Coordinates of N, CA and C in Angstrom, one line a residue:
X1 N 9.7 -6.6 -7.8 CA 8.8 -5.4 -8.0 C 8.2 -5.0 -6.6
X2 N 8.3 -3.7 -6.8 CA 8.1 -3.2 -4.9 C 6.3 -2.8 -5.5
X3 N 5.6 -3.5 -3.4 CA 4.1 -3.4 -3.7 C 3.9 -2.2 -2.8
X4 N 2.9 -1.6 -3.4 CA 2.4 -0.1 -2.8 C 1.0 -0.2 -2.6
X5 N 0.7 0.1 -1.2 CA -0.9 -0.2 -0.7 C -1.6 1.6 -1.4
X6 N -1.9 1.5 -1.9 CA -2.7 3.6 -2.4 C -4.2 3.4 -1.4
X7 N -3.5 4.5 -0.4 CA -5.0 4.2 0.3 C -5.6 6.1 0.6
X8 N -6.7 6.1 0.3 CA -7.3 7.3 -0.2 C -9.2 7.3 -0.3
X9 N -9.5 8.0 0.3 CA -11.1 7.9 0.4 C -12.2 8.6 -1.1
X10 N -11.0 9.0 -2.1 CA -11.4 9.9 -2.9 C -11.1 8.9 -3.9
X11 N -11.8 8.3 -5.0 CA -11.5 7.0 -6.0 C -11.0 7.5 -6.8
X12 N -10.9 8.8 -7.5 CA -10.3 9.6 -8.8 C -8.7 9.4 -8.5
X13 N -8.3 9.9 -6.9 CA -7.2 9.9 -6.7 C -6.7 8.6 -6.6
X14 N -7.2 7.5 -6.0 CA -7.0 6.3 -5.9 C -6.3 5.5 -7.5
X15 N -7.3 6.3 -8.5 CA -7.0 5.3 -9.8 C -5.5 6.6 -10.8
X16 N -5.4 7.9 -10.3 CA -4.3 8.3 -10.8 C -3.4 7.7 -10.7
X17 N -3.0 8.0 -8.7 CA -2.0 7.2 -8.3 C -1.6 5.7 -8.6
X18 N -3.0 5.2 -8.7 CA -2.3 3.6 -9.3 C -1.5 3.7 -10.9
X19 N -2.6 4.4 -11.9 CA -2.1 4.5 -12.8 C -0.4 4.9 -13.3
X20 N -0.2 6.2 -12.4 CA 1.4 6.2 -12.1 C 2.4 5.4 -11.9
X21 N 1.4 4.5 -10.7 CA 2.9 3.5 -10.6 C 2.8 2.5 -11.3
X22 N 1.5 1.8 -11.7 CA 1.7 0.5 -12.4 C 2.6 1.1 -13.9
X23 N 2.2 2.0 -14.1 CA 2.9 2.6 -15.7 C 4.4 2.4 -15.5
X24 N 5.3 3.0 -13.9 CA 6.5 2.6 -14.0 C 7.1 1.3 -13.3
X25 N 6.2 0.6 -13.4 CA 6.5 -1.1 -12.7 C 5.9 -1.2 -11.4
X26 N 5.2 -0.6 -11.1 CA 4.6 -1.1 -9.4 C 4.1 -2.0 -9.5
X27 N 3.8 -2.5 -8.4 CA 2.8 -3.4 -8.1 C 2.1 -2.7 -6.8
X28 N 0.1 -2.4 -7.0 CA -0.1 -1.3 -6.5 C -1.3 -2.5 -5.7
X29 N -1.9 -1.8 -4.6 CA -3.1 -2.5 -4.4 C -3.9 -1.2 -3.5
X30 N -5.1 -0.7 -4.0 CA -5.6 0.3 -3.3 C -6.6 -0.3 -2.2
X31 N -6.9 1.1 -1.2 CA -7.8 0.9 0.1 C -8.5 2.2 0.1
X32 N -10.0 2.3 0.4 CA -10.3 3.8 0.2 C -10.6 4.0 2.0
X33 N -9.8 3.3 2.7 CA -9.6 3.5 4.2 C -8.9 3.1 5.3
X34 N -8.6 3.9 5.7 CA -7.1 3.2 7.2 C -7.7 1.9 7.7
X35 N -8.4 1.5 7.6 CA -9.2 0.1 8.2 C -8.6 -0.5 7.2
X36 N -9.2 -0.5 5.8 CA -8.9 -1.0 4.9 C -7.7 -1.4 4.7
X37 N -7.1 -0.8 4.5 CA -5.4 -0.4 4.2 C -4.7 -1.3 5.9
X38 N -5.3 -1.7 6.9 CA -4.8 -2.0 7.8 C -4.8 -3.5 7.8
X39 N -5.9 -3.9 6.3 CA -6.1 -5.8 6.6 C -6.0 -5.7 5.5
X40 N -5.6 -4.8 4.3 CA -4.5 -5.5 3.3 C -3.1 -5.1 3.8
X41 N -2.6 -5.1 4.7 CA -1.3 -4.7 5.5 C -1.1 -6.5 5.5
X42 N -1.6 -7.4 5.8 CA -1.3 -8.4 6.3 C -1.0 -9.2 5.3
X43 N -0.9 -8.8 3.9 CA -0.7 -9.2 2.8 C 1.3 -9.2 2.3
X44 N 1.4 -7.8 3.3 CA 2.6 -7.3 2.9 C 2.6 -5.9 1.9
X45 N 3.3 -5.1 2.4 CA 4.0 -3.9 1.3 C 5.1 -3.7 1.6
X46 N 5.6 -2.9 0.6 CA 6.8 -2.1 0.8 C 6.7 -0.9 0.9
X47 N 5.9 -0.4 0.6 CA 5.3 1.2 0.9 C 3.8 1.3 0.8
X48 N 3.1 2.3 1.7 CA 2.0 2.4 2.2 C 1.9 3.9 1.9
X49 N 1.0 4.5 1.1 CA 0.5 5.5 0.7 C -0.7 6.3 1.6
X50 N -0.6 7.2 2.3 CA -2.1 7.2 3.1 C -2.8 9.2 3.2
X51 N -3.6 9.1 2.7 CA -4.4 10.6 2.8 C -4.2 10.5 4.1
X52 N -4.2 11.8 4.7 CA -4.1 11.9 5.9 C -5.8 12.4 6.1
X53 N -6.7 12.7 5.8 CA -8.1 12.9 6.1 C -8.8 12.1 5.5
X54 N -9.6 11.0 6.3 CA -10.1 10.3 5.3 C -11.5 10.1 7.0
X55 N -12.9 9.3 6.5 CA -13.5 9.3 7.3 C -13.2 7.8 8.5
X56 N -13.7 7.7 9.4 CA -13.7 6.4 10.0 C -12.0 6.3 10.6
X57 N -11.0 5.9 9.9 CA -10.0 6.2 10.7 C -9.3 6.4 9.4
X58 N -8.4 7.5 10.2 CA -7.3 8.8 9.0 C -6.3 8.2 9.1
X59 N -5.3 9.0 8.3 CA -4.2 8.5 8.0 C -3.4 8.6 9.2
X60 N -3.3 9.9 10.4 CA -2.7 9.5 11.4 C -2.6 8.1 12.0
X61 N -4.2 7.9 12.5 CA -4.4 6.8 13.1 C -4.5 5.4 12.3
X62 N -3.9 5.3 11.4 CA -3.6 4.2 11.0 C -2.2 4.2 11.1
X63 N -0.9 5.3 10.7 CA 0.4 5.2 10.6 C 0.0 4.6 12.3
X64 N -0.3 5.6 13.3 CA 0.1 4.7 14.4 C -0.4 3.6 14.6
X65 N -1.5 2.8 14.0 CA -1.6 1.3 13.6 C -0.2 0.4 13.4
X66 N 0.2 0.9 12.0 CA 1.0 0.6 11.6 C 2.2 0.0 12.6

């Protein structure tokens, strides 16, 4: 089962998108920030989900994290 980080500063969106995937087999784990999303990175994903405006650091600056 492929794991998907949902990282998004808005929680409504955060719990759609999970809802979507876990309904067709995901395995999801959300972040409501590029920080966030950057130290559950070390956990492993297979895909990384990321708002591109979020506060503290955005989705740019985390993909170039990444």
């Amino acid at each position: 089962m492929a794991k998907i980080i949902i990282t998004d500063d808005e929680p409504m969106n955060r719990r759609m998108t999970e809802f979507m995937l876990t309904k067709n087999g995901y395995e999801t784990v959300k972040a409501a920030s590029g920080e966030e999303c950057l130290s559950k990175l070390s956990d492993g994903a297979d895909l990384v989900l990321l708002d591109v405006m979020m506060p503290v650091t955005d989705g740019i600056t985390a993909v170039a994290e990444i």
